[in-house]
Amino acid sequence: MTLPVTFVEVVAVDRITPRTARVTFEAAALADTVGTAPDQQLKLCFPRPGQSRPVLPAQQDDPMGWYQAYLAVPEAERPLLRSFTLRRRYPGTRRIEVDFVLHGDAGPAAAWALRAAPGDVLGLVGPSALYAPPVPFAEAAAEADWVLLAGDETALPAMATLLEALPEGVRAHAWIEVEDRAERRQLRSRAELEVRWLYRDGAAPGSALTGAFRDGVLPGGRPFVWLAGEAGAVRAVRRHLVGERGVPKERIDFTGYWRHRLTQDDAPTAEDLADAQERLAAAS
């Protein structure tokens, strides 16, 4: 199973909320299977200062070999990597959409998105079925009495694709932390969906989400919970669900997308490593 590596060119940039830019890319090459499933993870390669486009790692037949090829690129030329969720693929084309949360110039992705324009070029690694969950989301949801998807604005692209994949008859809840009311957007689903927007209004990231779980009422019955967003908040909510609400660990799919005051370039903390080990154990 080969992990795709290709260039993507910006076709359009749309500010869908004050703090979110949706960038439409045209890929130089794209497998037919890309965009056919929800929550497809990918990595974007950003150019180094002075480069008009990034230097990409060589394509590898080994799906895990791409990272060694990436490290083989001289450090001064090596692209900056950031993880995203594919928001949408235009059927029958090589055109895709990726949403960027605009949180200032602190990181390469947000800084690039603030200035992105048609004709700009990035690199794309993935998506790949290699990183699909062992139990498909729709299958796990079908076995539950109700489904809860919870996270912050970084989780919205994945959450939207998952909600769109749910069939009729599923009881679904979405609890979403954003900065303020201006960040709300329409979510579509065939499921019986109830959306709860949670506003930080200047408070610390994760505070509105963790507070909602601490004080909120959950339905009775057998749940399936999907959590994503700031790692510390995801960790706190998961511990609350297991320890205080009695939700079995295997009924929770969790991912820390980012870390408050840390970047993807910073070393993982002990808690990050523990989370990664538990996710690996659940997938085995």
CSV table of C-alpha atoms in Angstrom, one decimal:
chain,number,residue,atom,x,y,z
A,1,MET,CA,0.0,0.0,0.0
A,2,THR,CA,1.7,3.2,-1.2
A,3,LEU,CA,1.2,6.4,0.6
A,4,PRO,CA,0.6,9.1,-2.0
A,5,VAL,CA,3.1,12.1,-2.2
A,6,THR,CA,2.2,14.9,-4.6
A,7,PHE,CA,1.9,18.6,-5.1
A,8,VAL,CA,-1.3,20.6,-4.7
A,9,GLU,CA,-2.0,24.1,-6.0
A,10,VAL,CA,-4.4,26.6,-4.5
A,11,VAL,CA,-7.5,27.2,-6.6
A,12,ALA,CA,-9.5,29.3,-4.2
A,13,VAL,CA,-9.5,30.6,-0.6
A,14,ASP,CA,-12.8,31.3,1.2
A,15,ARG,CA,-13.2,32.7,4.7
A,16,ILE,CA,-16.1,30.6,5.8
A,17,THR,CA,-16.0,32.1,9.4
A,18,PRO,CA,-13.9,34.9,10.8
A,19,ARG,CA,-11.4,32.4,12.1
A,20,THR,CA,-11.6,29.6,9.4
A,21,ALA,CA,-10.3,29.6,5.9
A,22,ARG,CA,-11.4,26.9,3.4
A,23,VAL,CA,-8.7,26.3,0.8
A,24,THR,CA,-9.5,24.5,-2.4
A,25,PHE,CA,-6.6,22.7,-4.0
A,26,GLU,CA,-6.0,21.0,-7.3
A,27,ALA,CA,-3.7,17.9,-6.9
A,28,ALA,CA,-1.2,16.9,-9.5
A,29,ALA,CA,-2.2,13.3,-8.8
A,30,LEU,CA,-4.8,11.8,-6.5
A,31,ALA,CA,-6.0,8.2,-6.0
A,32,ASP,CA,-9.6,7.3,-6.8
A,33,THR,CA,-10.2,6.2,-3.2
A,34,VAL,CA,-9.3,9.6,-1.7
A,35,GLY,CA,-12.4,11.3,-0.4
A,36,THR,CA,-14.6,8.2,-0.4
A,37,ALA,CA,-14.6,7.8,3.4
A,38,PRO,CA,-15.1,10.2,6.3
A,39,ASP,CA,-12.3,11.5,8.6
A,40,GLN,CA,-9.4,10.9,6.1
A,41,GLN,CA,-6.2,12.2,7.6
A,42,LEU,CA,-3.5,13.8,5.5
A,43,LYS,CA,-0.3,15.8,5.9
A,44,LEU,CA,0.5,19.1,4.1
A,45,CYS,CA,4.1,20.1,3.4
A,46,PHE,CA,4.8,23.8,3.7
A,47,PRO,CA,7.8,25.4,2.0
A,48,ARG,CA,10.7,26.8,3.9
A,49,PRO,CA,11.4,30.5,3.8
A,50,GLY,CA,12.7,31.4,0.3
A,51,GLN,CA,11.1,28.4,-1.4
A,52,SER,CA,8.3,28.9,-3.9
A,53,ARG,CA,7.2,25.3,-3.3
A,54,PRO,CA,8.3,22.6,-0.8
A,55,VAL,CA,10.8,19.9,-1.5
A,56,LEU,CA,8.8,16.6,-1.2
A,57,PRO,CA,10.1,13.3,0.1
A,58,ALA,CA,10.5,10.6,-2.6
A,59,GLN,CA,7.6,8.3,-3.2
A,60,GLN,CA,8.0,4.9,-1.4
A,61,ASP,CA,6.4,1.5,-2.0
A,62,ASP,CA,6.5,0.9,1.7
A,63,PRO,CA,3.7,2.9,3.3
A,64,MET,CA,5.8,3.6,6.3
A,65,GLY,CA,8.9,4.6,4.2
A,66,TRP,CA,7.7,8.1,3.4
A,67,TYR,CA,8.9,9.4,6.8
A,68,GLN,CA,12.5,8.1,6.3
A,69,ALA,CA,12.4,9.7,2.9
A,70,TYR,CA,11.3,12.9,4.5
A,71,LEU,CA,14.1,12.8,7.0
A,72,ALA,CA,16.5,12.1,4.1
A,73,VAL,CA,15.7,15.6,2.7
A,74,PRO,CA,18.5,18.0,3.9
A,75,GLU,CA,17.2,19.8,7.0
A,76,ALA,CA,17.6,23.3,5.4
A,77,GLU,CA,15.3,22.2,2.6
A,78,ARG,CA,13.0,19.8,4.5
A,79,PRO,CA,9.4,20.9,4.4
A,80,LEU,CA,7.4,21.8,7.5
A,81,LEU,CA,4.6,19.1,8.1
A,82,ARG,CA,1.2,19.6,9.6
A,83,SER,CA,-1.7,17.2,9.9
A,84,PHE,CA,-5.2,18.0,8.6
A,85,THR,CA,-8.5,16.2,7.8
A,86,LEU,CA,-9.7,16.2,4.2
A,87,ARG,CA,-13.0,18.2,4.3
A,88,ARG,CA,-14.2,17.3,0.8
A,89,ARG,CA,-13.3,16.0,-2.6
A,90,TYR,CA,-15.1,17.1,-5.7
A,91,PRO,CA,-16.4,13.9,-7.3
A,92,GLY,CA,-14.7,13.0,-10.5
A,93,THR,CA,-11.8,15.5,-10.1
A,94,ARG,CA,-8.5,15.9,-8.4
A,95,ARG,CA,-9.9,18.9,-6.4
A,96,ILE,CA,-10.0,18.8,-2.6
A,97,GLU,CA,-10.9,21.2,0.3
A,98,VAL,CA,-9.0,21.6,3.5
A,99,ASP,CA,-10.1,23.9,6.4
A,100,PHE,CA,-7.5,26.0,8.3
A,101,VAL,CA,-8.1,27.5,11.7
A,102,LEU,CA,-6.7,31.0,11.7
A,103,HIS,CA,-5.0,31.5,15.1
A,104,GLY,CA,-2.3,34.1,14.1
A,105,ASP,CA,1.2,33.8,12.8
A,106,ALA,CA,2.5,31.5,15.5
A,107,GLY,CA,2.6,28.4,13.3
A,108,PRO,CA,3.5,27.7,9.7
A,109,ALA,CA,0.0,26.5,8.7
A,110,ALA,CA,-2.0,29.4,10.0
A,111,ALA,CA,0.5,31.9,8.9
A,112,TRP,CA,0.5,30.4,5.4
A,113,ALA,CA,-3.4,30.3,5.3
A,114,LEU,CA,-3.6,34.0,6.2
A,115,ARG,CA,-1.8,34.9,3.0
A,116,ALA,CA,-2.8,32.0,0.7
A,117,ALA,CA,-3.7,32.9,-2.8
A,118,PRO,CA,-4.5,31.0,-6.0
A,119,GLY,CA,-1.3,29.6,-7.6
A,120,ASP,CA,0.4,28.9,-4.2
A,121,VAL,CA,1.8,25.3,-4.0
A,122,LEU,CA,2.0,22.9,-1.1
A,123,GLY,CA,2.9,19.2,-0.8
A,124,LEU,CA,0.4,16.5,0.1
A,125,VAL,CA,1.2,13.2,1.8
A,126,GLY,CA,-1.7,10.8,2.0
A,127,PRO,CA,-4.5,10.2,2.7
A,128,SER,CA,-4.2,6.5,3.2
A,129,ALA,CA,-6.5,3.6,4.4
A,130,LEU,CA,-3.5,2.6,6.5
A,131,TYR,CA,-4.5,5.1,9.1
A,132,ALA,CA,-8.2,4.2,9.1
A,133,PRO,CA,-9.7,3.2,12.5
A,134,PRO,CA,-9.9,-0.6,13.1
A,135,VAL,CA,-13.7,-0.3,13.6
A,136,PRO,CA,-15.3,2.0,11.1
A,137,PHE,CA,-17.1,4.9,12.7
A,138,ALA,CA,-20.5,4.1,11.1
A,139,GLU,CA,-20.2,0.5,12.3
A,140,ALA,CA,-19.4,1.6,15.9
A,141,ALA,CA,-22.3,4.1,15.7
A,142,ALA,CA,-24.8,1.5,14.5
A,143,GLU,CA,-24.0,-0.7,17.6
A,144,ALA,CA,-24.7,2.2,20.0
A,145,ASP,CA,-28.0,3.7,21.4
A,146,TRP,CA,-26.6,7.1,20.8
A,147,VAL,CA,-23.5,8.8,19.4
A,148,LEU,CA,-21.7,11.9,20.8
A,149,LEU,CA,-19.1,13.8,18.8
A,150,ALA,CA,-17.2,16.4,20.8
A,151,GLY,CA,-14.3,18.7,20.1
A,152,ASP,CA,-13.1,22.2,19.2
A,153,GLU,CA,-12.9,24.0,15.9
A,154,THR,CA,-9.9,21.9,14.8
A,155,ALA,CA,-12.2,18.9,15.0
A,156,LEU,CA,-15.0,20.4,12.9
A,157,PRO,CA,-13.8,19.2,9.5
A,158,ALA,CA,-13.6,15.6,10.6
A,159,MET,CA,-16.8,15.9,12.7
A,160,ALA,CA,-18.6,17.2,9.6
A,161,THR,CA,-17.6,14.3,7.4
A,162,LEU,CA,-18.5,11.8,10.1
A,163,LEU,CA,-22.0,13.4,10.6
A,164,GLU,CA,-22.6,13.3,6.9
A,165,ALA,CA,-21.8,9.6,6.9
A,166,LEU,CA,-24.3,8.6,9.6
A,167,PRO,CA,-27.4,7.0,8.3
A,168,GLU,CA,-31.0,7.7,9.2
A,169,GLY,CA,-32.2,6.4,12.5
A,170,VAL,CA,-29.0,7.1,14.5
A,171,ARG,CA,-29.4,9.4,17.5
A,172,ALA,CA,-26.4,11.8,17.3
A,173,HIS,CA,-25.2,14.7,19.5
A,174,ALA,CA,-22.4,17.2,18.6
A,175,TRP,CA,-20.8,19.3,21.3
A,176,ILE,CA,-18.5,21.9,19.7
A,177,GLU,CA,-16.3,24.4,21.4
A,178,VAL,CA,-15.5,27.6,19.4
A,179,GLU,CA,-14.4,31.1,20.2
A,180,ASP,CA,-17.8,32.8,19.8
A,181,ARG,CA,-21.1,32.7,17.9
A,182,ALA,CA,-19.5,34.0,14.7
A,183,GLU,CA,-17.8,30.6,14.4
A,184,ARG,CA,-21.0,28.6,14.1
A,185,ARG,CA,-21.7,26.9,10.8
A,186,GLN,CA,-24.3,24.6,9.4
A,187,LEU,CA,-23.8,20.8,9.9
A,188,ARG,CA,-25.6,18.3,7.7
A,189,SER,CA,-26.6,14.7,8.6
A,190,ARG,CA,-29.2,12.2,7.9
A,191,ALA,CA,-29.1,11.2,11.5
A,192,GLU,CA,-31.3,12.6,14.2
A,193,LEU,CA,-28.9,15.3,15.2
A,194,GLU,CA,-28.7,17.7,18.1
A,195,VAL,CA,-25.9,20.3,18.0
A,196,ARG,CA,-24.7,22.2,21.1
A,197,TRP,CA,-22.3,25.1,20.5
A,198,LEU,CA,-20.0,26.0,23.4
A,199,TYR,CA,-18.3,29.4,23.4
A,200,ARG,CA,-15.0,30.2,25.0
A,201,ASP,CA,-15.4,34.0,24.7
A,202,GLY,CA,-11.7,34.6,25.6
A,203,ALA,CA,-11.4,31.8,28.1
A,204,ALA,CA,-8.7,29.1,27.9
A,205,PRO,CA,-8.9,26.5,25.1
A,206,GLY,CA,-10.9,23.4,26.2
A,207,SER,CA,-12.5,25.2,29.2
A,208,ALA,CA,-16.0,25.4,27.6
A,209,LEU,CA,-15.8,21.7,26.4
A,210,THR,CA,-14.7,20.3,29.7
A,211,GLY,CA,-17.2,22.4,31.6
A,212,ALA,CA,-20.0,21.1,29.4
A,213,PHE,CA,-19.2,17.5,30.2
A,214,ARG,CA,-18.7,18.3,33.9
A,215,ASP,CA,-22.2,19.9,34.2
A,216,GLY,CA,-24.1,18.3,31.3
A,217,VAL,CA,-26.6,15.5,31.2
A,218,LEU,CA,-26.0,12.6,28.9
A,219,PRO,CA,-28.6,10.2,27.6
A,220,GLY,CA,-29.0,6.8,29.0
A,221,GLY,CA,-28.2,3.6,27.2
A,222,ARG,CA,-25.1,2.4,25.3
A,223,PRO,CA,-23.0,5.2,23.9
A,224,PHE,CA,-20.3,5.7,21.4
A,225,VAL,CA,-18.2,8.8,21.9
A,226,TRP,CA,-15.8,10.5,19.4
A,227,LEU,CA,-13.4,13.1,20.9
A,228,ALA,CA,-10.9,15.3,19.1
A,229,GLY,CA,-9.3,18.7,19.6
A,230,GLU,CA,-6.8,20.2,22.1
A,231,ALA,CA,-5.0,17.2,23.7
A,232,GLY,CA,-5.3,18.3,27.3
A,233,ALA,CA,-9.1,18.9,27.0
A,234,VAL,CA,-9.6,15.6,25.1
A,235,ARG,CA,-7.7,13.8,27.9
A,236,ALA,CA,-9.7,15.4,30.6
A,237,VAL,CA,-13.1,14.7,29.0
A,238,ARG,CA,-12.1,11.1,28.3
A,239,ARG,CA,-11.0,10.6,32.0
A,240,HIS,CA,-14.3,12.1,33.1
A,241,LEU,CA,-16.4,9.8,30.8
A,242,VAL,CA,-14.6,6.7,32.0
A,243,GLY,CA,-14.1,7.6,35.7
A,244,GLU,CA,-17.3,9.6,36.4
A,245,ARG,CA,-19.8,8.5,33.8
A,246,GLY,CA,-18.8,4.8,33.5
A,247,VAL,CA,-18.3,4.8,29.7
A,248,PRO,CA,-16.2,1.8,28.7
A,249,LYS,CA,-12.8,2.8,27.2
A,250,GLU,CA,-13.5,0.8,24.1
A,251,ARG,CA,-16.6,3.0,23.4
A,252,ILE,CA,-14.5,6.1,23.1
A,253,ASP,CA,-12.4,7.1,20.0
A,254,PHE,CA,-10.1,9.9,21.0
A,255,THR,CA,-7.4,12.0,19.3
A,256,GLY,CA,-5.4,15.1,20.5
A,257,TYR,CA,-5.0,17.2,17.4
A,258,TRP,CA,-3.0,20.0,19.0
A,259,ARG,CA,-1.4,21.1,22.3
A,260,HIS,CA,-1.9,24.4,24.1
A,261,ARG,CA,1.3,26.4,24.1
A,262,LEU,CA,3.1,23.6,22.2
A,263,THR,CA,3.5,22.8,18.5
A,264,GLN,CA,3.9,19.6,16.5
A,265,ASP,CA,7.6,20.3,16.4
A,266,ASP,CA,7.9,20.2,20.2
A,267,ALA,CA,8.7,16.8,21.8
A,268,PRO,CA,5.8,14.7,23.1
A,269,THR,CA,5.0,14.9,26.8
A,270,ALA,CA,4.7,11.8,29.0
A,271,GLU,CA,0.9,12.1,28.8
A,272,ASP,CA,1.1,12.3,25.0
A,273,LEU,CA,3.1,9.1,24.9
A,274,ALA,CA,0.7,7.4,27.2
A,275,ASP,CA,-2.2,8.4,25.0
A,276,ALA,CA,-0.4,7.1,21.9
A,277,GLN,CA,0.3,3.8,23.5
A,278,GLU,CA,-3.3,3.3,24.5
A,279,ARG,CA,-4.5,4.2,21.0
A,280,LEU,CA,-2.1,1.6,19.6
A,281,ALA,CA,-3.3,-1.0,22.1
A,282,ALA,CA,-6.9,-0.4,21.1
A,283,ALA,CA,-6.1,-0.7,17.4
A,284,SER,CA,-4.2,-4.0,17.8
